[in-house]
Coordinates of C-alpha atoms and ligand atoms in Angstrom, one line a residue:
M1 CA 85.2 116.1 97.1
R2 CA 81.7 117.2 96.2
P3 CA 81.4 118.6 92.7
S4 CA 78.0 120.0 92.1
L5 CA 78.5 119.5 88.4
V6 CA 76.2 116.6 87.8
P7 CA 74.4 118.6 85.0
L8 CA 77.7 118.4 83.0
L9 CA 76.8 115.3 81.1
F10 CA 73.2 116.2 80.7
G11 CA 73.8 119.4 79.0
A12 CA 71.4 121.6 81.0
S13 CA 73.8 124.3 82.2
A14 CA 77.2 125.6 81.6
A15 CA 78.4 124.1 84.8
A16 CA 82.1 123.6 85.3
S17 CA 84.0 121.8 87.9
R18 CA 87.5 122.2 89.2
L19 CA 90.2 119.7 89.9
Y20 CA 93.8 119.8 91.1
A21 CA 96.4 117.4 89.8
A22 CA 99.9 116.7 91.1
S23 CA 102.7 115.7 88.8
Y24 CA 106.2 114.4 89.6
A25 CA 107.4 117.0 87.1
G26 CA 107.0 119.5 90.0
T27 CA 103.7 121.0 89.2
V28 CA 100.2 121.3 90.8
T29 CA 97.8 122.1 88.0
T30 CA 94.3 123.6 88.5
L31 CA 92.0 122.1 85.9
S32 CA 88.5 123.0 84.8
L33 CA 86.1 120.4 83.5
A34 CA 83.6 122.2 81.3
Q35 CA 81.3 121.6 78.4
S36 CA 82.2 123.0 75.1
Q37 CA 80.0 122.3 72.1
G38 CA 78.3 119.4 73.8
K39 CA 81.7 117.8 74.7
A40 CA 83.3 117.7 78.1
E41 CA 86.8 119.2 78.1
L42 CA 89.6 119.6 80.7
S43 CA 91.6 122.8 80.5
T44 CA 94.4 124.2 82.6
I45 CA 93.4 127.4 84.5
A46 CA 96.5 127.8 86.7
Q47 CA 99.7 126.0 87.6
S48 CA 102.1 126.2 90.6
T49 CA 105.6 124.9 91.0
D50 CA 105.7 125.9 94.7
C51 CA 104.9 122.4 96.2
G52 CA 108.4 121.0 95.5
V53 CA 110.2 118.7 93.0
N54 CA 107.8 115.7 93.1
P55 CA 104.3 116.5 94.3
S56 CA 102.7 113.2 95.3
W57 CA 99.4 113.8 97.2
L58 CA 96.9 116.6 97.6
M59 CA 94.3 117.3 100.3
L60 CA 91.8 120.1 100.1
D61 CA 90.1 121.8 103.0
E62 CA 87.1 123.0 100.9
A63 CA 85.5 125.1 103.5
H64 CA 88.6 127.1 104.2
R65 CA 89.9 127.1 100.6
V66 CA 93.3 125.7 101.6
L67 CA 95.1 123.0 99.6
Y68 CA 97.8 120.9 101.2
C69 CA 100.4 119.3 99.0
L70 CA 103.0 116.6 99.8
D71 CA 106.3 116.6 97.9
E72 CA 107.8 113.1 97.8
A73 CA 111.1 114.5 96.6
V74 CA 111.9 111.1 95.3
D75 CA 115.8 111.2 95.4
A76 CA 116.2 113.6 98.2
T77 CA 117.0 113.1 101.9
N78 CA 113.8 115.0 102.9
G79 CA 110.4 115.7 101.5
T80 CA 108.3 118.9 102.0
L81 CA 104.7 119.8 102.9
T82 CA 103.1 122.9 101.7
S83 CA 99.7 124.7 102.3
F84 CA 98.3 126.9 99.6
A85 CA 95.5 129.5 99.6
V86 CA 93.2 128.7 96.7
N87 CA 92.3 131.9 94.9
S88 CA 88.9 132.1 93.2
N89 CA 90.6 132.2 89.8
G90 CA 92.3 128.8 90.6
S91 CA 95.8 130.1 91.3
L92 CA 97.6 128.8 94.4
A93 CA 99.4 131.1 96.9
R94 CA 101.9 129.4 99.2
I95 CA 101.2 129.8 103.0
T96 CA 103.5 127.4 104.9
Q97 CA 106.2 125.0 103.7
L98 CA 107.9 122.6 106.1
E99 CA 110.7 120.1 105.5
T100 CA 109.7 116.6 106.6
M101 CA 110.9 113.0 106.6
A102 CA 111.7 111.4 103.2
G103 CA 109.0 110.3 100.8
P104 CA 105.6 111.6 102.0
V105 CA 102.9 109.7 100.0
Q106 CA 99.5 110.1 101.6
S107 CA 97.9 112.2 104.3
H108 CA 94.5 112.6 106.0
F109 CA 92.9 115.3 108.2
Y110 CA 91.6 114.4 111.6
L111 CA 90.0 116.4 114.5
A112 CA 90.3 116.5 118.3
P113 CA 87.1 117.4 120.0
G114 CA 88.9 119.2 122.8
L115 CA 90.6 121.6 120.4
P116 CA 87.7 122.7 118.1
N117 CA 89.7 125.6 116.6
R118 CA 92.5 123.3 115.3
K119 CA 92.6 120.7 112.6
F120 CA 95.3 118.0 112.3
F121 CA 96.8 115.8 109.7
A122 CA 98.9 112.7 109.6
V123 CA 101.4 111.8 106.8
A124 CA 102.7 108.4 105.7
H125 CA 106.3 108.3 104.6
Y126 CA 107.2 105.5 102.2
E127 CA 110.9 106.2 101.9
G128 CA 111.4 107.6 105.4
S129 CA 109.7 104.6 107.1
A130 CA 107.8 107.1 109.2
V131 CA 104.5 108.6 110.3
T132 CA 104.4 112.3 111.1
S133 CA 101.6 114.5 112.5
Y134 CA 100.8 118.2 112.3
S135 CA 98.5 120.8 113.8
I136 CA 96.8 123.3 111.6
D137 CA 95.2 126.7 112.2
P138 CA 92.5 125.9 109.6
I139 CA 91.6 129.5 108.9
S140 CA 95.1 130.7 108.0
G141 CA 96.3 127.4 106.7
V142 CA 99.4 127.7 108.9
F143 CA 100.6 124.4 110.3
N144 CA 103.3 123.0 112.7
R145 CA 104.8 119.6 113.0
S146 CA 103.8 117.7 116.2
Q147 CA 105.2 114.2 116.1
T148 CA 107.5 111.9 114.1
F149 CA 107.4 108.1 114.5
T150 CA 110.0 106.0 112.7
Y151 CA 110.1 102.3 112.2
H152 CA 112.9 99.7 111.8
L153 CA 112.4 96.1 110.7
D154 CA 114.6 93.3 112.1
G155 CA 115.0 91.9 108.7
P156 CA 113.4 92.1 105.2
G157 CA 109.9 90.7 104.7
P158 CA 108.9 87.8 102.4
V159 CA 109.2 90.1 99.3
P160 CA 112.7 91.4 100.1
D161 CA 113.1 93.8 97.2
R162 CA 110.0 95.7 98.3
Q163 CA 110.0 94.9 102.0
D164 CA 113.6 95.9 102.7
A165 CA 112.3 98.4 105.3
S166 CA 109.1 99.7 106.8
H167 CA 107.2 101.6 104.0
C168 CA 104.3 103.5 105.4
H169 CA 101.9 104.0 102.5
G170 CA 98.5 105.2 103.5
V171 CA 96.5 107.2 106.1
V172 CA 92.9 106.4 106.9
V173 CA 90.7 107.8 109.7
D174 CA 88.0 105.5 111.3
P175 CA 84.4 106.6 111.2
T176 CA 84.4 107.7 114.9
G177 CA 87.4 109.9 114.2
Q178 CA 89.2 108.4 117.2
F179 CA 91.7 106.2 115.3
V180 CA 94.2 106.8 112.5
L181 CA 95.4 103.8 110.5
V182 CA 98.6 103.6 108.5
P183 CA 99.0 100.6 106.1
D184 CA 102.8 99.7 106.1
L185 CA 103.7 98.0 102.8
G186 CA 107.2 96.9 104.1
A187 CA 106.1 95.6 107.5
D188 CA 102.8 93.8 106.5
L189 CA 101.1 95.8 109.2
V190 CA 98.4 98.4 109.5
R191 CA 99.8 100.7 112.2
I192 CA 97.1 102.1 114.5
F193 CA 97.1 105.3 116.5
R194 CA 94.5 106.6 118.9
V195 CA 93.8 110.4 118.6
N196 CA 94.2 112.0 122.0
P197 CA 90.9 114.0 122.1
Y198 CA 92.4 116.8 124.2
T199 CA 95.7 117.3 122.4
G200 CA 95.2 115.9 118.9
L201 CA 98.4 113.9 119.4
L202 CA 98.7 110.3 118.1
E203 CA 99.0 107.5 120.6
P204 CA 100.4 104.2 119.1
Q205 CA 98.3 101.1 119.6
E206 CA 98.8 97.4 118.8
P207 CA 98.9 97.2 115.0
L208 CA 96.7 95.0 112.8
V209 CA 98.8 92.2 111.4
A210 CA 98.3 91.6 107.7
T211 CA 99.2 88.5 105.6
P212 CA 103.0 88.1 105.3
G213 CA 104.2 89.4 101.9
S214 CA 100.9 91.1 101.1
G215 CA 102.2 94.7 101.2
P216 CA 99.3 96.8 102.7
R217 CA 98.9 100.1 100.7
H218 CA 95.6 102.0 101.1
G219 CA 92.3 101.5 102.9
V220 CA 88.8 102.8 103.3
F221 CA 86.0 102.5 105.9
W222 CA 82.4 101.5 105.1
T223 CA 79.4 102.2 107.4
P224 CA 75.7 102.0 106.5
K225 CA 74.4 105.2 104.7
G226 CA 73.1 107.8 107.2
S227 CA 74.4 106.1 110.3
A228 CA 75.9 108.4 112.9
P229 CA 79.5 107.7 113.8
G230 CA 79.7 105.4 116.7
Q231 CA 76.0 104.5 116.4
T232 CA 76.3 101.5 114.1
K233 CA 77.5 98.0 114.7
D234 CA 78.3 97.6 111.0
V235 CA 81.8 99.2 110.6
I236 CA 83.9 97.6 107.9
F237 CA 87.5 98.3 106.9
Y238 CA 88.6 97.4 103.3
L239 CA 92.3 97.2 102.6
T240 CA 94.2 97.0 99.3
S241 CA 97.5 95.1 99.5
E242 CA 99.9 96.0 96.6
L243 CA 102.2 92.9 96.7
S244 CA 99.4 90.3 96.7
N245 CA 96.9 92.4 94.7
H246 CA 94.3 91.6 97.4
L247 CA 91.2 93.4 98.7
T248 CA 90.7 92.3 102.3
G249 CA 87.5 93.1 104.4
Y250 CA 87.6 93.3 108.2
R251 CA 84.7 93.7 110.6
V252 CA 85.6 96.5 113.0
T253 CA 84.5 96.6 116.6
Y254 CA 85.3 98.9 119.6
P255 CA 85.8 96.5 122.5
T256 CA 86.2 99.5 124.9
N257 CA 85.9 103.2 124.3
R258 CA 89.6 103.4 123.7
T259 CA 90.3 100.4 121.5
I260 CA 89.6 99.2 118.0
A261 CA 89.6 95.6 116.8
F262 CA 89.5 93.9 113.4
S263 CA 88.2 90.5 112.3
E264 CA 88.9 89.5 108.7
F265 CA 85.8 88.2 106.8
Y266 CA 86.9 88.4 103.2
T267 CA 90.0 88.4 101.0
S268 CA 90.4 87.9 97.3
N269 CA 92.6 89.4 94.6
S270 CA 91.4 92.2 92.4
Y271 CA 90.9 89.9 89.5
G272 CA 88.0 87.9 91.0
G273 CA 90.3 85.1 91.9
A274 CA 91.8 84.7 88.4
P275 CA 95.7 85.0 88.4
A276 CA 96.8 88.6 88.5
P277 CA 98.6 89.6 85.3
N278 CA 102.4 89.7 85.7
G279 CA 103.5 93.1 87.1
S280 CA 100.1 94.3 88.1
K281 CA 99.8 96.3 91.3
I282 CA 96.5 97.3 93.0
A283 CA 96.6 100.9 94.2
E284 CA 93.7 103.1 95.1
I285 CA 90.3 102.2 96.7
A286 CA 87.0 104.1 97.2
I287 CA 83.4 103.5 98.2
S288 CA 80.8 104.4 95.5
P289 CA 78.4 107.3 96.3
E290 CA 75.6 104.7 96.4
N291 CA 77.5 103.1 99.3
N292 CA 77.2 99.6 97.8
R293 CA 80.4 99.1 95.8
V294 CA 84.1 99.2 96.5
V295 CA 86.1 100.4 93.5
V296 CA 89.9 99.8 93.1
S297 CA 92.5 100.7 90.5
N298 CA 95.0 98.2 89.1
R299 CA 98.3 99.4 87.8
G300 CA 100.3 97.9 84.9
D301 CA 97.9 95.0 84.2
N302 CA 97.2 96.0 80.5
T303 CA 93.9 94.3 80.8
F304 CA 92.4 96.3 78.0
G305 CA 95.4 96.4 75.7
T306 CA 98.9 97.7 76.1
G307 CA 98.8 100.9 78.2
N308 CA 95.2 100.4 79.1
D309 CA 94.9 99.2 82.7
S310 CA 91.8 98.4 84.8
M311 CA 89.4 99.5 87.5
G312 CA 87.9 96.7 89.6
V313 CA 84.5 96.7 91.2
F314 CA 83.1 94.7 94.2
S315 CA 79.6 94.6 95.5
V316 CA 79.7 95.1 99.3
A317 CA 76.1 95.7 100.4
D318 CA 72.7 94.0 99.8
A319 CA 69.7 95.6 98.1
S320 CA 68.6 97.3 101.3
G321 CA 72.0 98.9 101.8
R322 CA 73.1 96.6 104.6
F323 CA 76.6 95.2 105.0
A324 CA 77.0 91.9 103.1
T325 CA 79.6 89.4 104.1
N326 CA 79.4 87.8 100.6
V327 CA 81.4 90.4 98.8
T328 CA 81.2 89.7 95.1
F329 CA 83.5 90.6 92.3
G330 CA 81.8 92.8 89.7
G331 CA 84.4 92.8 87.0
L332 CA 87.1 94.9 85.4
F333 CA 86.5 98.1 83.4
P334 CA 89.0 100.2 81.4
A335 CA 91.1 102.8 83.1
Y336 CA 91.7 104.5 79.7
G337 CA 95.4 104.7 80.3
S338 CA 98.3 103.4 82.2
F339 CA 99.0 103.2 85.9
P340 CA 95.9 104.6 87.7
R341 CA 97.9 105.3 90.8
Q342 CA 95.1 107.3 92.5
F343 CA 91.5 108.2 91.7
E344 CA 88.7 110.1 93.4
M345 CA 85.0 109.6 92.9
A346 CA 82.8 112.8 92.9
T347 CA 79.8 113.0 95.2
P348 CA 77.0 112.4 94.3
S349 CA 77.7 111.8 90.6
G350 CA 80.4 109.2 91.1
M351 CA 82.4 110.6 88.2
I352 CA 85.9 109.3 88.5
A353 CA 89.0 111.5 88.3
E354 CA 92.0 109.3 87.6
A355 CA 95.7 110.1 87.9
L356 CA 97.3 108.0 85.1
Q357 CA 100.9 108.0 86.2
D358 CA 102.5 106.3 83.1
S359 CA 100.2 108.0 80.6
H360 CA 101.1 111.4 82.0
A361 CA 97.4 112.3 82.0
V362 CA 94.3 112.9 83.9
A363 CA 91.2 111.0 82.8
I364 CA 87.6 111.6 83.9
T365 CA 85.1 108.7 83.5
G366 CA 81.5 108.4 84.2
W367 CA 80.0 106.1 86.8
N368 CA 76.9 104.1 86.3
G369 CA 75.7 103.6 89.9
E370 CA 72.9 101.3 89.1
A371 CA 75.1 98.9 87.1
G372 CA 78.1 99.5 89.3
K373 CA 80.3 100.3 86.3
P374 CA 82.9 103.0 85.7
G375 CA 82.8 104.6 82.2
P376 CA 82.5 105.8 79.6
L377 CA 85.5 108.2 79.2
V378 CA 84.3 111.8 79.6
A379 CA 87.5 113.7 79.1
K380 CA 91.3 113.2 79.2
K381 CA 94.1 115.7 79.3
S382 CA 97.9 115.1 79.0
L383 CA 100.1 117.0 81.5
V384 CA 103.8 117.1 81.8
G385 CA 105.3 114.3 83.9
E386 CA 103.9 111.4 85.9
V387 CA 100.5 112.4 87.2
V388 CA 100.2 110.8 90.6
A389 CA 97.1 112.4 92.3
V390 CA 94.0 114.3 91.2
I391 CA 91.2 115.6 93.4
W392 CA 87.8 117.3 92.9
D393 CA 87.0 120.7 94.3
G394 CA 83.2 120.8 94.9
S395 CA 83.1 124.4 96.2
A396 CA 84.9 126.3 93.4
Ligands
LIG401 C1 94.3 135.2 90.5 O1 93.9 135.8 91.8 C2 95.0 136.2 92.6 C3 94.4 136.6 93.9 O2 93.3 137.4 93.8 C4 95.8 137.3 91.9 O3 96.9 137.7 92.7 C5 96.3 136.8 90.6 O4 97.0 137.8 89.9 C6 95.2 136.2 89.7 N1 95.8 135.6 88.6 C7 95.3 135.8 87.3 C8 96.0 135.0 86.3 O5 94.4 136.5 87.1
LIG402 C1 115.3 115.0 107.1 O1 115.8 113.6 107.0 C2 116.8 113.3 108.0 C3 117.2 111.9 107.6 O2 116.2 110.9 107.7 C4 116.0 113.2 109.3 O3 117.0 112.9 110.4 C5 115.5 114.6 109.6 O4 114.8 114.6 110.8 C6 114.6 115.0 108.5 N1 114.1 116.4 108.7 C7 112.9 116.6 109.1 C8 112.5 118.1 109.3 O5 112.1 115.8 109.3
LIG403 C1 102.5 126.6 116.0 O1 103.6 126.8 116.9 C2 103.6 128.2 117.4 C3 104.8 128.4 118.3 O2 104.8 127.4 119.3 C4 102.3 128.5 118.1 O3 102.3 129.8 118.5 C5 101.1 128.2 117.2 O4 99.9 128.4 117.9 C6 101.2 126.8 116.6 N1 100.1 126.7 115.6 C7 99.5 125.5 115.4 C8 98.5 125.5 114.3 O5 99.6 124.5 116.1
LIG404 C1 84.2 107.7 124.9 O1 85.3 108.6 124.8 C2 84.9 109.9 124.3 C3 86.2 110.8 124.2 O2 87.2 110.0 123.7 C4 83.9 110.5 125.2 O3 83.5 111.8 124.7 C5 82.7 109.6 125.4 O4 81.8 110.1 126.3 C6 83.1 108.2 125.8 N1 82.0 107.3 125.7 C7 81.8 106.4 126.7 C8 80.6 105.6 126.5 O5 82.5 106.3 127.6
LIG405 C1 107.2 89.5 84.6 O1 107.6 90.8 84.3 C2 109.0 91.0 84.6 C3 109.4 92.4 84.3 O2 108.2 93.2 84.1 C4 109.9 90.0 83.8 O3 111.2 90.2 84.2 C5 109.4 88.6 84.1 O4 110.1 87.7 83.3 C6 107.9 88.4 83.9 N1 107.5 87.1 84.3 C7 106.7 86.3 83.6 C8 106.3 85.0 84.2 O5 106.3 86.7 82.5
LIG406 C1 74.7 88.0 99.1 O1 73.8 86.9 98.9 C2 72.4 87.3 98.9 C3 71.6 86.0 98.8 O2 72.1 85.1 97.9 C4 72.2 88.2 97.6 O3 70.8 88.5 97.6 C5 73.0 89.4 97.7 O4 72.9 90.2 96.6 C6 74.5 89.0 97.9 N1 75.3 90.2 98.2 C7 76.2 90.6 97.4 C8 76.9 91.9 97.9 O5 76.5 90.1 96.4
LIG407 C1 91.0 101.2 76.5 O1 90.0 100.2 76.3 C2 88.7 100.8 76.1 C3 87.7 99.7 76.0 O2 88.1 98.8 75.1 C4 88.7 101.6 74.8 O3 87.5 102.3 74.6 C5 89.9 102.7 74.9 O4 90.0 103.3 73.6 C6 91.2 101.9 75.2 N1 92.4 102.7 75.1 C7 92.6 103.8 75.9 C8 93.9 104.4 75.8 O5 91.7 104.3 76.5

């Protein structure tokens, strides 16, 4: 998450940074981004096929050097979850592998203050219409399943071909660490769980109801820079909804110590209100390192030519870094490939690592924080298969 490689583009040192990329072809590839003759280049330094048939999501515990991989196992009855020890040469050694519900697609760590020697994570299952939770011994990387929640719809949603069933798609943890949110694309809900602070178990709460047919996918929280969790009134939740291509902003409050509430203040599509191109699907979302922009990726919009999709930018804070209700669309920028299903911005440089699913490639772009613009292209590398996730390793 925190590559220290800022000097990369400025030539000073021989700094290199490491990334991990998941491909549906069954591989997790360790990549090095380094400078060679004044040019940035991505190269493969290791590769593992131990995650499973269709790796879909990666989560790194940087401090403990453990990588967690979700295997969506697209046509199988069950998915799998695997932890890997990350060796200093970039190779991955399997620690624990567990079978799980079908179609795991996103996960997030969380903590329980009463169990300081444990870590936990929750997983969203698209195909399995489920949420599962796990407890981890963070030092060894060994983990156990704790809970499985499955969901059934009474009937299909307004977009029946995509909303035939509950499709849990994302996992987001609120800034206080007390709540886990799961956008459900099929049910038009954001499912909400309270983390039991003594056991780390998830306790279901009333969900946040989204616009019918919108298809909630991923989300991110915003708080003012430097504010301690629970000490600010300005907590905002931004949600991307795949079926409507919308970005929606909610003000978040905590009416009591054990409840969370949402009030919508903004919604617009990821084209600044212009009609979304046929077939386009908003996907990933992140807050810029300057804390004043929301960046999203759009899949299949071909905005910059065939096979050249877009990244969208929104201004979300005023000049003094305070929350602004007047979110403004800042335009579209090239993704340098097709189907940016997921991306991650490095801290503090903002460099964007993109998983280009239909280009079968990883792209790295710069980030101009002042202008709020992704680009230019820094490096691109083709891999085998559909690349669906790529993450930075700041400690390698
Ligand atoms: C990488 O490091 C691991 C653990 O030290 C070792 O087992 C493996 O052989 C190394 N791989 C290469 C290619 O050097
Ligand atoms: C595998 O999938 C089946 C069918 O959905 C489910 O009943 C079972 O619990 C899953 N196995 C695990 C370990 O989650
Ligand atoms: C996993 O379960 C085993 C057996 O119940 C237990 O001994 C171990 O402490 C658990 N580990 C974690 C990380 O929860
Ligand atoms: C809120 O709950 C947490 C544990 O969940 C506790 O540590 C904290 O003291 C509580 N705060 C208040 C104001 O009750
Ligand atoms: C939109 O695209 C789909 C398939 O990608 C096609 O079947 C449909 O005709 C297109 N609709 C319009 C209005 O172009
Ligand atoms: C909101 O409006 C104020 C006043 O017009 C302006 O200064 C500010 O830049 C706007 N905020 C955003 C995020 O565009
Ligand atoms: C995408 O569009 C940008 C901006 O026009 C261009 O630089 C780039 O070459 C295009 N194609 C790809 C595949 O990146």
